[in-house]
Short mmCIF file of C-alpha atoms in Angstrom, two decimals:
data_model
loop_
_atom_site.label_atom_id
_atom_site.label_comp_id
_atom_site.label_asym_id
_atom_site.label_seq_id
_atom_site.Cartn_x
_atom_site.Cartn_y
_atom_site.Cartn_z
CA MET H 1 -4.10 -0.68 -24.48
CA LYS H 2 -5.50 -0.16 -20.98
CA LYS H 3 -3.64 3.13 -20.59
CA ILE H 4 -4.81 4.34 -24.00
CA ILE H 5 -8.48 3.57 -23.28
CA PHE H 6 -8.31 5.15 -19.83
CA SER H 7 -6.53 8.27 -21.17
CA LEU H 8 -9.08 8.67 -23.95
CA ALA H 9 -11.94 8.35 -21.47
CA VAL H 10 -10.42 11.07 -19.26
CA ILE H 11 -9.88 13.40 -22.23
CA ILE H 12 -13.42 12.84 -23.54
CA GLY H 13 -14.87 13.33 -20.06
CA SER H 14 -12.97 16.57 -19.50
CA THR H 15 -14.02 17.92 -22.90
CA ALA H 16 -17.65 16.97 -22.26
CA LEU H 17 -17.62 18.71 -18.88
CA LEU H 18 -16.29 21.94 -20.40
CA ASN H 19 -18.91 21.90 -23.17
CA ALA H 20 -21.92 20.65 -21.20
CA GLN H 21 -25.12 22.63 -21.69
CA ASP H 22 -26.92 20.87 -18.84
CA ILE H 23 -25.78 18.59 -15.99
CA GLN H 24 -27.96 16.17 -14.04
CA TYR H 25 -27.10 13.61 -11.38
CA GLY H 26 -28.61 10.28 -10.41
CA VAL H 27 -28.31 6.93 -8.69
CA LYS H 28 -28.80 3.39 -9.98
CA VAL H 29 -29.22 -0.15 -8.66
CA GLY H 30 -29.59 -3.41 -10.53
CA VAL H 31 -28.66 -7.03 -11.07
CA ASN H 32 -25.80 -8.68 -12.96
CA LEU H 33 -25.63 -11.94 -14.83
CA SER H 34 -21.88 -12.39 -15.18
CA ASN H 35 -19.65 -15.03 -16.67
CA LEU H 36 -16.09 -15.67 -17.80
CA ASP H 37 -15.14 -16.42 -21.37
CA VAL H 38 -12.49 -19.13 -20.99
CA ALA H 39 -10.36 -19.90 -24.03
CA PRO H 40 -9.37 -22.53 -24.76
CA GLU H 41 -11.92 -24.54 -22.79
CA SER H 42 -10.45 -27.57 -21.07
CA ASP H 43 -10.67 -28.52 -17.41
CA PRO H 44 -12.73 -27.10 -15.73
CA PRO H 45 -15.64 -27.03 -18.20
CA ALA H 46 -17.11 -23.82 -19.59
CA PRO H 47 -18.34 -21.63 -16.71
CA SER H 48 -21.98 -20.76 -16.11
CA MET H 49 -23.49 -17.42 -15.15
CA ARG H 50 -23.36 -15.96 -11.66
CA LEU H 51 -25.97 -13.61 -10.19
CA GLY H 52 -24.67 -10.34 -8.73
CA LEU H 53 -25.54 -6.71 -7.99
CA ASN H 54 -24.53 -3.29 -9.26
CA VAL H 55 -25.12 -0.04 -7.39
CA GLY H 56 -23.74 3.45 -7.87
CA GLY H 57 -24.18 6.96 -9.17
CA PHE H 58 -23.87 8.86 -12.41
CA ALA H 59 -23.93 12.26 -14.06
CA GLU H 60 -25.50 13.19 -17.39
CA LEU H 61 -23.94 16.04 -19.34
CA GLY H 62 -26.08 17.42 -22.16
CA LEU H 63 -23.92 18.22 -25.19
CA ALA H 64 -26.66 18.63 -27.81
CA ASP H 65 -30.40 18.14 -28.17
CA ASN H 66 -30.15 14.35 -28.56
CA PHE H 67 -26.69 13.59 -27.21
CA TRP H 68 -25.35 13.19 -23.66
CA PHE H 69 -22.15 12.07 -22.00
CA ARG H 70 -22.76 9.84 -18.98
CA PRO H 71 -19.92 8.96 -16.58
CA GLU H 72 -20.76 6.38 -13.91
CA LEU H 73 -19.10 5.03 -10.77
CA THR H 74 -20.49 1.73 -9.51
CA ILE H 75 -19.78 -1.22 -7.25
CA SER H 76 -20.39 -4.44 -9.16
CA THR H 77 -20.30 -8.07 -7.98
CA GLN H 78 -19.30 -10.41 -10.80
CA GLY H 79 -17.68 -13.77 -11.49
CA ALA H 80 -18.73 -17.21 -12.67
CA ASN H 81 -19.63 -20.72 -11.51
CA ASP H 82 -18.12 -24.03 -12.67
CA GLU H 83 -19.43 -27.46 -11.80
CA ASP H 84 -18.92 -31.05 -12.89
CA VAL H 85 -19.47 -34.45 -11.28
CA GLU H 86 -16.43 -34.09 -9.02
CA VAL H 87 -16.05 -30.43 -8.02
CA THR H 88 -17.89 -27.16 -7.61
CA GLN H 89 -15.88 -24.04 -8.45
CA LYS H 90 -16.89 -20.40 -7.90
CA VAL H 91 -15.26 -17.14 -8.93
CA LYS H 92 -16.49 -14.25 -6.75
CA LEU H 93 -15.30 -10.77 -7.77
CA THR H 94 -16.17 -7.26 -6.58
CA TYR H 95 -15.22 -4.31 -8.80
CA LEU H 96 -15.28 -0.55 -8.57
CA ASN H 97 -16.23 0.32 -12.16
CA ALA H 98 -15.66 3.68 -13.83
CA THR H 99 -17.83 3.83 -16.98
CA PHE H 100 -17.86 6.50 -19.70
CA LEU H 101 -20.92 6.33 -21.95
CA ALA H 102 -22.07 8.26 -25.00
CA LYS H 103 -25.89 8.36 -24.88
CA TYR H 104 -28.11 9.11 -27.87
CA ASN H 105 -31.85 9.86 -27.85
CA LEU H 106 -33.38 7.49 -30.42
CA SER H 107 -37.00 8.55 -29.78
CA ASN H 108 -39.01 10.27 -27.05
CA SER H 109 -38.05 7.88 -24.25
CA ILE H 110 -35.65 5.36 -25.81
CA TYR H 111 -31.88 5.84 -25.67
CA LEU H 112 -28.91 3.96 -27.04
CA PHE H 113 -25.52 4.11 -25.34
CA ALA H 114 -21.99 2.77 -25.64
CA GLY H 115 -18.59 3.38 -24.12
CA PRO H 116 -15.54 2.03 -22.29
CA GLN H 117 -15.38 0.81 -18.71
CA VAL H 118 -12.40 0.39 -16.40
CA GLY H 119 -12.91 -1.97 -13.46
CA PHE H 120 -10.71 -2.01 -10.36
CA LEU H 121 -10.80 -5.29 -8.42
CA VAL H 122 -11.43 -4.45 -4.77
CA ASP H 123 -12.27 -7.90 -3.37
CA GLY H 124 -12.77 -11.47 -4.45
CA GLU H 125 -11.92 -15.12 -4.10
CA PHE H 126 -11.78 -18.38 -6.02
CA GLU H 127 -13.49 -21.30 -4.25
CA GLU H 128 -13.18 -25.00 -5.07
CA GLU H 129 -15.04 -27.78 -3.26
CA ASP H 130 -14.60 -31.51 -3.77
CA LYS H 131 -18.06 -33.09 -3.89
CA VAL H 132 -16.82 -36.45 -2.65
CA SER H 133 -14.57 -35.49 0.26
CA GLY H 134 -16.12 -32.10 1.05
CA GLU H 135 -12.65 -30.51 1.11
CA GLN H 136 -12.57 -26.85 0.16
CA ASP H 137 -9.80 -24.60 -1.15
CA ILE H 138 -10.07 -20.81 -1.19
CA PHE H 139 -7.70 -18.52 -3.12
CA ASN H 140 -7.60 -14.74 -2.84
CA ALA H 141 -8.55 -13.29 -6.22
CA ASP H 142 -5.77 -10.71 -6.23
CA ALA H 143 -3.22 -13.55 -6.06
CA VAL H 144 -4.47 -15.30 -9.23
CA TYR H 145 -6.43 -12.61 -11.11
CA LYS H 146 -5.48 -9.23 -12.56
CA ASN H 147 -6.59 -6.13 -10.69
CA LEU H 148 -7.65 -4.07 -13.73
CA ASP H 149 -10.39 -5.10 -16.15
CA VAL H 150 -11.11 -3.08 -19.31
CA SER H 151 -14.38 -3.63 -21.14
CA VAL H 152 -16.80 -1.91 -23.50
CA GLY H 153 -20.49 -1.53 -22.74
CA LEU H 154 -23.42 -1.45 -25.18
CA GLY H 155 -27.05 -0.99 -24.25
CA ILE H 156 -30.48 0.50 -24.47
CA ALA H 157 -32.46 2.52 -21.92
CA TYR H 158 -36.05 3.62 -21.43
CA ASN H 159 -36.88 6.73 -19.42
CA PHE H 160 -40.21 6.88 -17.60
CA ASP H 161 -41.75 9.97 -16.02
CA MET H 162 -40.43 11.52 -12.78
CA GLY H 163 -36.78 10.78 -13.53
CA ILE H 164 -37.06 6.98 -13.42
CA GLY H 165 -35.17 4.95 -16.02
CA LEU H 166 -34.49 1.33 -16.89
CA ASP H 167 -31.42 0.22 -18.81
CA LEU H 168 -30.18 -3.06 -20.20
CA ARG H 169 -26.55 -3.42 -21.19
CA TYR H 170 -23.87 -5.91 -22.12
CA ASN H 171 -20.27 -5.40 -20.99
CA LEU H 172 -17.72 -7.18 -23.17
CA GLY H 173 -14.37 -7.72 -21.46
CA LEU H 174 -11.31 -6.89 -23.58
CA THR H 175 -8.48 -7.93 -21.26
CA ASP H 176 -7.15 -11.36 -20.35
CA ASN H 177 -7.36 -11.36 -16.55
CA ASN H 178 -5.55 -14.64 -15.89
CA ASP H 179 -2.67 -13.84 -13.53
CA ASP H 180 -1.87 -17.29 -12.20
CA PRO H 181 1.39 -18.49 -13.83
CA GLN H 182 1.97 -21.01 -11.03
CA GLU H 183 -1.55 -22.46 -11.54
CA ASN H 184 -2.38 -22.19 -7.86
CA ALA H 185 -6.14 -22.00 -8.55
CA PHE H 186 -8.16 -23.98 -11.11
CA TYR H 187 -7.44 -22.30 -14.47
CA ASN H 188 -4.24 -23.15 -16.28
CA VAL H 189 -1.66 -20.67 -17.52
CA ASN H 190 -2.68 -21.06 -21.17
CA GLN H 191 -6.32 -20.10 -20.64
CA GLU H 192 -7.52 -16.55 -21.25
CA LEU H 193 -10.18 -15.26 -18.86
CA LYS H 194 -12.34 -12.37 -20.10
CA SER H 195 -15.35 -10.89 -18.36
CA ARG H 196 -18.87 -11.04 -19.79
CA VAL H 197 -21.63 -9.20 -17.90
CA VAL H 198 -25.31 -8.57 -18.65
CA GLN H 199 -26.79 -5.80 -16.46
CA LEU H 200 -30.34 -4.67 -15.80
CA ALA H 201 -30.57 -1.51 -13.69
CA LEU H 202 -33.18 0.91 -12.40
CA SER H 203 -32.07 4.54 -12.18
CA TYR H 204 -33.35 7.78 -10.71
CA THR H 205 -32.26 11.19 -12.00
CA PHE H 206 -32.59 14.11 -9.61
#
């Protein structure tokens, strides 16, 4: 499934580039509220959201009067927090995300967009701290978590004057990223871990 989504994104991107009527470039920076969908929930309890950042660049390829193709490349800090009366657990993940969006002009300044995203895990760790003893365990994310995350993004954007834009999106993870069959960290082998990320970003188009 990952290979199919990635191959389709490359084909669509190449076709869009060949047929683009206009090309613009820009940069973006924003905040993430990320979480993990854990199923089934057991021990630890359901995670809570973690605050992170996203920063990167994009291109916008005009294909028709109201339709654009927008590839993005961003660095995104994601993860989740878990806490109960005994332990505090944190998942800290940094991704290089390649995003491929179809963008539609709904009205003068309002746009809707959707498309796939492929995230490459570049750094991260799982942290667990015992509240009673103060003991802490740290696990490298690449030892217990898959390196490739596939998701789909949906959102809405508003473009102001002078190339400034604001977009709100939700990235729904499609892949089970649990890669810890020995249960070295704090999720068990039967739990699926899928990313969930809400992003708010400010952009500037040159």
